[in-house]
Coordinates of C-alpha atoms in Angstrom, one line a residue:
X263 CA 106.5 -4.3 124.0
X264 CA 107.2 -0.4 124.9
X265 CA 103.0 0.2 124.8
X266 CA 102.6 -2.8 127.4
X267 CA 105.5 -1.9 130.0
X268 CA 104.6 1.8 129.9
X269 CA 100.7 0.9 130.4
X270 CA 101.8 -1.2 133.2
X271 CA 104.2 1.4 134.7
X272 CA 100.9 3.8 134.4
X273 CA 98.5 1.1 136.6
X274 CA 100.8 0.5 139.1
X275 CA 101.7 4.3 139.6
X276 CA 97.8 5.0 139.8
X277 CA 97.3 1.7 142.4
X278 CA 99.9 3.1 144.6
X279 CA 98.5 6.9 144.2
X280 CA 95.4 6.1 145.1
X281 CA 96.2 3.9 148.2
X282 CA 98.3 6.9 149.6
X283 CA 95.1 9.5 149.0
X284 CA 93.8 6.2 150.6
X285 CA 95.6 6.5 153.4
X286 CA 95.9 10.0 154.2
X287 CA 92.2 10.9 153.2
X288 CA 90.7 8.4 155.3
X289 CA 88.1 9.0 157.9
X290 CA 89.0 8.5 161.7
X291 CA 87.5 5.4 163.2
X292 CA 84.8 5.6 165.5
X293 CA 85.7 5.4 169.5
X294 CA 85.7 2.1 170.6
X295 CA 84.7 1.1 174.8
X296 CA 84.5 3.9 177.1
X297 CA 85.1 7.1 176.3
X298 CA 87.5 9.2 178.3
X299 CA 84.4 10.8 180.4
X300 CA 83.4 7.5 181.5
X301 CA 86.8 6.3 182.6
X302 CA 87.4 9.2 184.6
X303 CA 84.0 8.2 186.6
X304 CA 85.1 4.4 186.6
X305 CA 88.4 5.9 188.7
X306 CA 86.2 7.6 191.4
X307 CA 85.5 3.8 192.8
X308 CA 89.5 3.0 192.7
X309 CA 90.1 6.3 194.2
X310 CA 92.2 7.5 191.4
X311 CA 93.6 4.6 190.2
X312 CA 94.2 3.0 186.3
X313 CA 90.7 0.5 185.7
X314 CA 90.6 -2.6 183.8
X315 CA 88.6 -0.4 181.1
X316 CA 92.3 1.9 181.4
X317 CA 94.2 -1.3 180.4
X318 CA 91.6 -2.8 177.8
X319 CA 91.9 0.8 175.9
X320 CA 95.7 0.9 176.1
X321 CA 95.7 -2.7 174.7
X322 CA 93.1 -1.6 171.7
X323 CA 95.5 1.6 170.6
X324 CA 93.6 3.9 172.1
X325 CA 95.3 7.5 173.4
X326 CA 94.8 7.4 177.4
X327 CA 95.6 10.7 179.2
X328 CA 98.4 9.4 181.9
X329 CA 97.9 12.6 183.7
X330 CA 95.6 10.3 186.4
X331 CA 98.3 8.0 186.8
X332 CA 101.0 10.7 187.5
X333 CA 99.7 11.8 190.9
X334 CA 99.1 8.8 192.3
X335 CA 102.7 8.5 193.7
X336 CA 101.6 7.9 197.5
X337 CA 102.5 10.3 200.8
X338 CA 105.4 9.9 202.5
X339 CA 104.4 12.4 205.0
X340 CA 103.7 11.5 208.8
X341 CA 100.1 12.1 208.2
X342 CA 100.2 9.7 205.0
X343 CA 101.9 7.0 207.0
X344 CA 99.8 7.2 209.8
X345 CA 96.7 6.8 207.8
X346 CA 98.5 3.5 206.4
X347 CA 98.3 -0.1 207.9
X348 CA 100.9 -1.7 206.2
X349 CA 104.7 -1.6 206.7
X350 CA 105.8 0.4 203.8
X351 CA 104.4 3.4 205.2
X352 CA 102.6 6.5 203.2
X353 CA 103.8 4.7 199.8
X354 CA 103.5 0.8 198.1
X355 CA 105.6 -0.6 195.8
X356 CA 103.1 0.7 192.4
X357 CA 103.4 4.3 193.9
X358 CA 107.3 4.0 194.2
X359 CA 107.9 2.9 190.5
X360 CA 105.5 5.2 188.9
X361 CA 107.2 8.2 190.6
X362 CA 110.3 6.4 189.4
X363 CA 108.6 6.5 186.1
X364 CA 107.6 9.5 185.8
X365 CA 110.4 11.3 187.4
X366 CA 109.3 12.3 190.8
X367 CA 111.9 10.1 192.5
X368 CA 115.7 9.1 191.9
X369 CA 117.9 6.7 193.3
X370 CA 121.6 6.8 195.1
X371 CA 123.6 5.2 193.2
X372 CA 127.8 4.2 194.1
X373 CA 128.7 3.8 190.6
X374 CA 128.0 4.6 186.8
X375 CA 126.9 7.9 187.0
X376 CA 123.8 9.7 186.2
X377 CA 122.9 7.2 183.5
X378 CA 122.8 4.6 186.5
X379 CA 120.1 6.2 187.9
X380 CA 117.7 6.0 184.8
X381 CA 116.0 3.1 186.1
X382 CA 112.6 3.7 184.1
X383 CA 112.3 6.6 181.3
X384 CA 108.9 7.2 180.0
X385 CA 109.8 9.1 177.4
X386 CA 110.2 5.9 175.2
X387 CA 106.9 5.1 174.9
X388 CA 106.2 8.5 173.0
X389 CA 109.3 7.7 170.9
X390 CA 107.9 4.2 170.0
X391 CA 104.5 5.0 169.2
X392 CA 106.0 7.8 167.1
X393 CA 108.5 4.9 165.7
X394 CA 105.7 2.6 165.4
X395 CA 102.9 5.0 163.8
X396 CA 103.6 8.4 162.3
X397 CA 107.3 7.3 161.5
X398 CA 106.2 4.1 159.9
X399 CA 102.9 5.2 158.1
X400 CA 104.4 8.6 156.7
X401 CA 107.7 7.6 156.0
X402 CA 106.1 3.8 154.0
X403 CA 103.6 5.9 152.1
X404 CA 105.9 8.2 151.1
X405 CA 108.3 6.0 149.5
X406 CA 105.6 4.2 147.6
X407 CA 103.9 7.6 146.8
X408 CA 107.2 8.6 145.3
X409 CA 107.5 5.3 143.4
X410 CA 104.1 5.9 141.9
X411 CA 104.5 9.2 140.7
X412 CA 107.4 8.5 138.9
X413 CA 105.8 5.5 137.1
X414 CA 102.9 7.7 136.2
X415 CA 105.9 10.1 135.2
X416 CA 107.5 7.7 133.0
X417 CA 103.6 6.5 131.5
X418 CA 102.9 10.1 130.5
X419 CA 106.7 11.7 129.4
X420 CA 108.4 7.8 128.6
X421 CA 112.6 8.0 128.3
X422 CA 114.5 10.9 127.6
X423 CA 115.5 10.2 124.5
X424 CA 119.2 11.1 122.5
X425 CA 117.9 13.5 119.7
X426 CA 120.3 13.7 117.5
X427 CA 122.4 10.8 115.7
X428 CA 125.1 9.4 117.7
X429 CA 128.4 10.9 116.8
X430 CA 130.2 7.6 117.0
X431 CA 132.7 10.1 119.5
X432 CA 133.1 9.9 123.1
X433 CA 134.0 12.4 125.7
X434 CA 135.5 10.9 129.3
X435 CA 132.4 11.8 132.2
X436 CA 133.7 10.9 135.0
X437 CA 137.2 9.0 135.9
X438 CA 137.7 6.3 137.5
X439 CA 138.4 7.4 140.8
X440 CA 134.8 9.4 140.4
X441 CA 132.9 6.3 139.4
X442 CA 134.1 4.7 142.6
X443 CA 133.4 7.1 145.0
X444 CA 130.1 7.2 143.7
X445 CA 129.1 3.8 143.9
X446 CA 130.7 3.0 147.0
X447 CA 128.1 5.6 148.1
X448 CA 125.3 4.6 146.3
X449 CA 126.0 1.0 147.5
X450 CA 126.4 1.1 151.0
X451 CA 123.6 4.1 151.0
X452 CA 121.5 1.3 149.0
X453 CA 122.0 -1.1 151.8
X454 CA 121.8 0.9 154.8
X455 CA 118.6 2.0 153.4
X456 CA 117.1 -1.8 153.1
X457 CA 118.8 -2.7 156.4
X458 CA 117.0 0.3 158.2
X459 CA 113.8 -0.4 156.8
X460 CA 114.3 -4.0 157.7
X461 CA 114.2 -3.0 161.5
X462 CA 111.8 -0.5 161.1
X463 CA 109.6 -2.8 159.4
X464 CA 110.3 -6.6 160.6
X465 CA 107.9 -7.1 163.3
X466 CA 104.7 -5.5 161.3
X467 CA 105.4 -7.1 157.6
X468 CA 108.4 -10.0 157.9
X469 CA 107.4 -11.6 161.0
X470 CA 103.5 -12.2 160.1
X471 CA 104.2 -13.7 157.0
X472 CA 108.1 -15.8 157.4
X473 CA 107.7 -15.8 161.5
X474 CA 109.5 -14.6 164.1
X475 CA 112.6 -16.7 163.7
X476 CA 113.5 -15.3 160.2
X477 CA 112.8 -11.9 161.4
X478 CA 115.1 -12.1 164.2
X479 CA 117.6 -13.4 161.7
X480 CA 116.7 -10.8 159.5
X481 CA 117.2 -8.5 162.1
X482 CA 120.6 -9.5 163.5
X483 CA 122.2 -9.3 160.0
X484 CA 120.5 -5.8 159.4
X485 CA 122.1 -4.2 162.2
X486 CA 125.6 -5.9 161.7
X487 CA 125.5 -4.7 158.2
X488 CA 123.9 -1.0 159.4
X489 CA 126.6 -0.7 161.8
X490 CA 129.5 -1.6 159.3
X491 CA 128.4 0.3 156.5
X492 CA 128.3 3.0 158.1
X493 CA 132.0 3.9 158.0
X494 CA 132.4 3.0 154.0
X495 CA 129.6 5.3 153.2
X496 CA 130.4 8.5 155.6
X497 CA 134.1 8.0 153.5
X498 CA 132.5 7.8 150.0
X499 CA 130.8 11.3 151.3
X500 CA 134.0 12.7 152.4
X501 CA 135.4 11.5 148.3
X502 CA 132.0 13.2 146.7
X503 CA 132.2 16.3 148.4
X504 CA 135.6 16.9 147.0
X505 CA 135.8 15.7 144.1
X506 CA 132.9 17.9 142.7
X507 CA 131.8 20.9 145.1
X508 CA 133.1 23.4 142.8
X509 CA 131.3 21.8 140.0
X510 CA 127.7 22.0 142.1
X511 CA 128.3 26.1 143.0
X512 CA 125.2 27.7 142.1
X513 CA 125.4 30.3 138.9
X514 CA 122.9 31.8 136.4
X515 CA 122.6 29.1 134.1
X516 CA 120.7 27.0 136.7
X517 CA 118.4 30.2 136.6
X518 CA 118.2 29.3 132.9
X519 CA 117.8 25.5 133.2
X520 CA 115.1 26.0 136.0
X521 CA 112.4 27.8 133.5
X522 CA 112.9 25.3 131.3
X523 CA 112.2 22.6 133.6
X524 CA 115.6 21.1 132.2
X525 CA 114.6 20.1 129.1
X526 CA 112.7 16.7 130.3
X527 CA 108.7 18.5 130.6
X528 CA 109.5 21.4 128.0
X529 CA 110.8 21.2 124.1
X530 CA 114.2 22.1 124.6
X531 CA 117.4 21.3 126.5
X532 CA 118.6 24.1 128.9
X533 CA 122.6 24.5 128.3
X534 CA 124.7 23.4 131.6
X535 CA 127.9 22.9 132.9
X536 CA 129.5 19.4 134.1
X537 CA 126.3 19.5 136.3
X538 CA 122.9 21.2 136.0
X539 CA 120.3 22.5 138.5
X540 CA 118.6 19.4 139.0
X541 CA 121.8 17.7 139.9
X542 CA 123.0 20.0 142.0
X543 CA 120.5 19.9 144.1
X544 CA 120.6 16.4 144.2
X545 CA 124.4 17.0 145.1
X546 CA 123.8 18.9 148.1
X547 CA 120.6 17.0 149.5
X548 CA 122.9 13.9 149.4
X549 CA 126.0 16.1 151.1
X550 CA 123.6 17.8 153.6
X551 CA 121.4 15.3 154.7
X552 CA 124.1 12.7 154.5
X553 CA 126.1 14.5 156.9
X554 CA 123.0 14.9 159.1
X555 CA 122.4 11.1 159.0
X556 CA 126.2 10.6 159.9
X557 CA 126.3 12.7 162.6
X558 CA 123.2 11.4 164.3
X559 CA 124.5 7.5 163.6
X560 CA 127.6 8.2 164.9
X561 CA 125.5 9.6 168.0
X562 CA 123.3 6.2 167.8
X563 CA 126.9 4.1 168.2
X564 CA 128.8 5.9 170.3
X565 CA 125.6 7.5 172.5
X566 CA 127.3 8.4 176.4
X567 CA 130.4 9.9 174.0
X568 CA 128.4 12.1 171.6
X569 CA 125.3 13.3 172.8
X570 CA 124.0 16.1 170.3
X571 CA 120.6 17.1 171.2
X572 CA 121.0 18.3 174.2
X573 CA 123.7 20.9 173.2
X574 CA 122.1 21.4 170.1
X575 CA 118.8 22.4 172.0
X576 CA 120.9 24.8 174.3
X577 CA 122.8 26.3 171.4
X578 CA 118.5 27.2 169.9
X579 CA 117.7 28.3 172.4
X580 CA 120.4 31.5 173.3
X581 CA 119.3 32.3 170.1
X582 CA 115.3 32.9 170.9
X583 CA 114.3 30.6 167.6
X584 CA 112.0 28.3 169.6
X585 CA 110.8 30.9 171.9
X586 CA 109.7 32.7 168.8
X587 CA 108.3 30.1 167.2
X588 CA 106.0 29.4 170.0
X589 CA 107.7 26.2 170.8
X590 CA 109.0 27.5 174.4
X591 CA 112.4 26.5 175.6
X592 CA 113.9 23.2 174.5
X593 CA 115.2 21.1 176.9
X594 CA 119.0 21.2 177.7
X595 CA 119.4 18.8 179.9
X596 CA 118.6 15.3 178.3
X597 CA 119.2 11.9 179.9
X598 CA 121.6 9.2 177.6
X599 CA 118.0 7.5 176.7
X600 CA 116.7 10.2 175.6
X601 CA 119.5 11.3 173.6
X602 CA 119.3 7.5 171.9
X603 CA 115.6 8.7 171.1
X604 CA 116.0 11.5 169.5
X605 CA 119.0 10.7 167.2
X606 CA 116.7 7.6 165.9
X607 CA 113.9 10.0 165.3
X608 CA 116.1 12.4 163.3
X609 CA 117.7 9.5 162.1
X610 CA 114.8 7.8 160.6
X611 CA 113.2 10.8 159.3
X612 CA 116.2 12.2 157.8
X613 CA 117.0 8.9 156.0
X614 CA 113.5 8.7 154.5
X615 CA 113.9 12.0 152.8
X616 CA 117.1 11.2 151.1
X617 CA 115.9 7.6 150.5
X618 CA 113.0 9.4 148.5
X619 CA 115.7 11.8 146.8
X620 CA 117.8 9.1 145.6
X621 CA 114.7 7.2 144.1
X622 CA 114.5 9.7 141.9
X623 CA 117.9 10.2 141.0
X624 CA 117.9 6.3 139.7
X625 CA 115.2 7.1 137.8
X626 CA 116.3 9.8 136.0
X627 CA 120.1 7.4 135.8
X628 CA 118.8 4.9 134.7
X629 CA 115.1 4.3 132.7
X630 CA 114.6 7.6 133.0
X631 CA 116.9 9.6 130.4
X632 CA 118.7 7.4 127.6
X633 CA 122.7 7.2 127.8
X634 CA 122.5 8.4 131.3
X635 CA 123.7 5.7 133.0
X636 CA 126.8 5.5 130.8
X637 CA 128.3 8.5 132.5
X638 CA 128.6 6.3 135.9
X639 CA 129.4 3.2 134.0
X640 CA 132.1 3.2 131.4
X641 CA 132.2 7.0 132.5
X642 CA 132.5 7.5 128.5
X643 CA 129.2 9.6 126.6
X644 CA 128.6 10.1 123.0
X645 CA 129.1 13.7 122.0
X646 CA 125.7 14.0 121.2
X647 CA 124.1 12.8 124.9
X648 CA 126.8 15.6 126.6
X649 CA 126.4 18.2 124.0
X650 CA 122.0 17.7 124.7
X651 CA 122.8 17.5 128.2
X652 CA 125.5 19.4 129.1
X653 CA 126.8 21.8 126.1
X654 CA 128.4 24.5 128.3
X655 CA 130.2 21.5 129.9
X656 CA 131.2 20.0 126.3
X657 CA 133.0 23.4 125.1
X658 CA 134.9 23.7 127.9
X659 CA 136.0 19.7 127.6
X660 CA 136.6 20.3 123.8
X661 CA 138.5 23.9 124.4
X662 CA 141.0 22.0 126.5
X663 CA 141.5 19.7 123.7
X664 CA 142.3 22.1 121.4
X665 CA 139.8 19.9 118.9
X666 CA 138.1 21.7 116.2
X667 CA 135.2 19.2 115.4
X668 CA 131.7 20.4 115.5
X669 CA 129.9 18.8 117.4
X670 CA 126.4 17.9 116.7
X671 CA 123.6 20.7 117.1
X672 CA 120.5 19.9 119.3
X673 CA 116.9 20.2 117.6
X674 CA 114.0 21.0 120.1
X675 CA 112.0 18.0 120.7
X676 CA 109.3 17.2 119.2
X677 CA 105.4 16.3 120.2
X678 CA 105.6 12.6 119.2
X679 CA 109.0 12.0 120.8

C-alpha cells in the first residue's frame, strides 16, 4: 500500500512540474489582426481617433498603446471653438470624459471631498489586468508548483521516520493555551486563504463550470467570511508572537542545523532547541508577512481612514532607495482608489507567499515527519521524537525536572530508511 501511494504522490508531483515548466517555458503566440503599425495608419482617416480594428484588439487581449487616445481631449480655445459647428464648442462629450479619464480635467464638487471628484480612474485597468494575469497565472502556478515538489519530495525521501524505539515516556510540547493560539491561526489563515482564492478565482474556474449563480453565492460568503476572519486571525498573531519570540532568536546551533540540512536530506539529526532553524524561519515568515497582510487588509476595510502607500512611498523616497534603484520618485500623492489598488496588489501577493510557506509547513506537520503532528495535538511527544528532533530542547525540559533517566540515544539514519 506504501509502494502505490508514494508512486502516486511521485506522478502527480511530475504532472504538475511539468505543467508549470509548461507554463512558464511556453512560446509567445503569434500577433493576431493588425499590428500596431497598421493601426496607427488606420487612425490617419479618423484623424486620431480609436478604429474598430482598436476595439477588436482590446476585445482579443491584445496590449494597445493608449497614448493615441490621450490627446484627443478636444480645444477649448477660441480658435478650437470657432472651427466647431456644434453647440459644445472646441470639445464633445468623448473628449470631455477621456480627459476626465485620464486626468486632464477635474470637477467642482460641494461635498465629499477630493474622493468626490474621482469620477473615472484609469489606473484600474492596469491593476485588473495585473489581478487578472500576472497575479492569477504566477501566484496559481506557484501554489501547484509547490504542491508538486513536495510530492516528488515525499516519492524520493518518504516520512521522517522515529529512529529509535519509542520510550513509552512523554514530555509536554506545547500547552494548551499554545495549541490554541496556533490553530486559531492556522484556521482562520486556512480559510482566508480559500476565501481569497475564491474571489480571485470565481469568474475564470467556478463560474464556467457551476455558473454564475453559484459563483456569486460563492462569492458573497467569501468575502463575509474574509472580512470576519480577519480579526480572529490578526489576534491568534498577536498570541504567537508572544508566546514564542524568544524561543525563535537566532543562535549558533541553527548555523549547525543549517549544514546538516536538519537531519531530513542528510544521515543525522542536527541538535536544536524548543525550535530549529527551519522553524524559525517559518516563525518569522508567518509573524512578518502576517503582519504585512494585516496591515494592508485593515487598509482594504477601512480604505479613506488608513491609507498606507502613499505615506509609505513619501517615507522611500527621502531616503533616495528608489531613485537609486532607477525606479525615479514614487508617487506621494495617491487618490482613495488607488490606494484600494495597491493594498490588494500587496495583499494578494503577499498572501500567496505565506500560503506557499504554510504548505510546506503541513507537510512537514503532518505526512511529512512521523509524531510531528502530536506536538500540536495532544501537545504530548515520546522522548524519543523530541530527543531526535530537539535534544538541546529535551535537556533543558528534563534539567527542570530534576529527572535522571536517560533518555534514548539517536543512531544516524540509515540508507534503506
Amino acid at each position: 500500500m506504501m509502494k502505490k501511494s508514494t508512486g502516486f504522490a511521485w506522478f502527480v508531483g511530475l504532472l504538475l512540474v511539468l505543467g508549470v515548466l509548461a507554463v512558464v517555458f511556453r512560446p509567445a503566440p503569434p500577433p493576431l489582426g493588425p499590428t500596431p503599425e497598421a493601426l496607427a495608419e488606420a487612425r490617419e482617416a479618423t484623424g486620431g481617433a480609436q478604429t474598430l480594428q482598436d476595439i477588436l484588439a482590446r476585445q482579443e487581449g491584445r496590449p494597445i498603446d493608449p497614448a493615441f487616445r490621450q490627446s484627443q481631449i478636444g480645444d477649448d480655445t477660441a480658435a478650437g471653438m470657432a472651427a466647431q459647428l456644434g453647440t459644445l464648442g472646441g470639445e464633445s462629450d468623448s473628449e470631455i470624459w477621456r480627459a476626465l479619464r485620464y486626468g486632464y480635467d477635474t470637477v467642482e464638487v460641494s461635498a465629499g471631498g477630493d474622493v468626490a471628484r474621482v469620477l473615472m480612474q484609469d489606473g484600474g485597468m492596469s491593476w485588473y489586468e495585473f489581478r487578472q494575469g500576472p497575479l492569477a497565472t504566477w501566484g496559481g502556478w506557484g501554489l501547484l508548483g509547490v504542491i508538486g515538489l513536495l510530492a516528488l519530495f515525499f516519492a524520493f525521501r518518504g516520512r521522517v521516520r522515529v529512529e529509535e524505539p519509542k520510550t513509552g515516556r512523554t514530555v509536554t510540547r506545547f500547552r494548551a493555551f499554545e495549541r490554541f493560539s496556533h490553530w486559531m491561526l492556522a484556521g482562520s489563515f486556512i480559510v482566508l486563504g480559500l476565501s481569497g482564492l475564491v474571489v480571485l478565482f470565481g469568474r475564470t474556474l467556478i463560474a464556467p463550470v457551476f455558473g454564475r449563480e453559484v459563483n456569486a453565492v460563492l462569492l458573497t460568503g467569501a468575502k463575509f467570511v474574509h472580512n470576519n476572519l480577519a480579526w480572529p486571525f490578526m489576534l491568534a498573531l498577536v498570541f504567537v508572537f508572544f508566546l514564542w519570540v524568544w524561543h525563535n532568536i537566532p543562535n549558533r546551533t541553527d548555523i549547525t542545523w543549517f549544514r546538516m540540512a536538519g537531519g531530513i536530506i542528510g544521515k543525522e539529526h542536527p541538535p536544536a532547541k524548543k525550535f530549529n532553524a527551519g522553524q524559525k524561519i517559518i516563525f518569522w515568515s508567518v509573524i512578518l508577512l502576517g503582519a504585512s497582510i494585516s496591515m494592508s487588509g485593515l487598509s482594504l476595510l477601512f480604505p479613506y481612514e488608513l491609507p498606507l502607500f502613499a505615506k509609505t512611498f513619501a517615507i522611500l523616497n527621502d531616503t533616495g532607495l528608489p531613485q537609486l534603484l532607477g525606479i525615479g520618485v514614487l508617487p506621494n500623492e495617491l487618490a482613495p482608489q488607488e490606494e484600494m489598488q495597491l493594498a490588494q496588489t500587496w495583499h494578494a501577493i503577499v498572501g500567496f507567499v505565506l500560503m506557499a510557506i504554510i504548505v510546506a509547513h503541513i507537510y512537514i506537520g503532518s505526512i511529512g515527519m512521523e509524531g510531528a503532528f502530536d506536538a500540536m495535538g495532544s501537545g504530548q511527544v515520546d522522548e524519543a521524537w523530541a530527543h531526535q528532533h530537539h535534544s538541546l530542547w529535551l535537556d533543558e525540559i528534563r534539567a527542570k525536572e530534576g529527572s535522571t533517566e536517560p533518555a534514548a540515544p539517536v543512531r544516524p539514519a540509515t540508507a534503506a530508511e
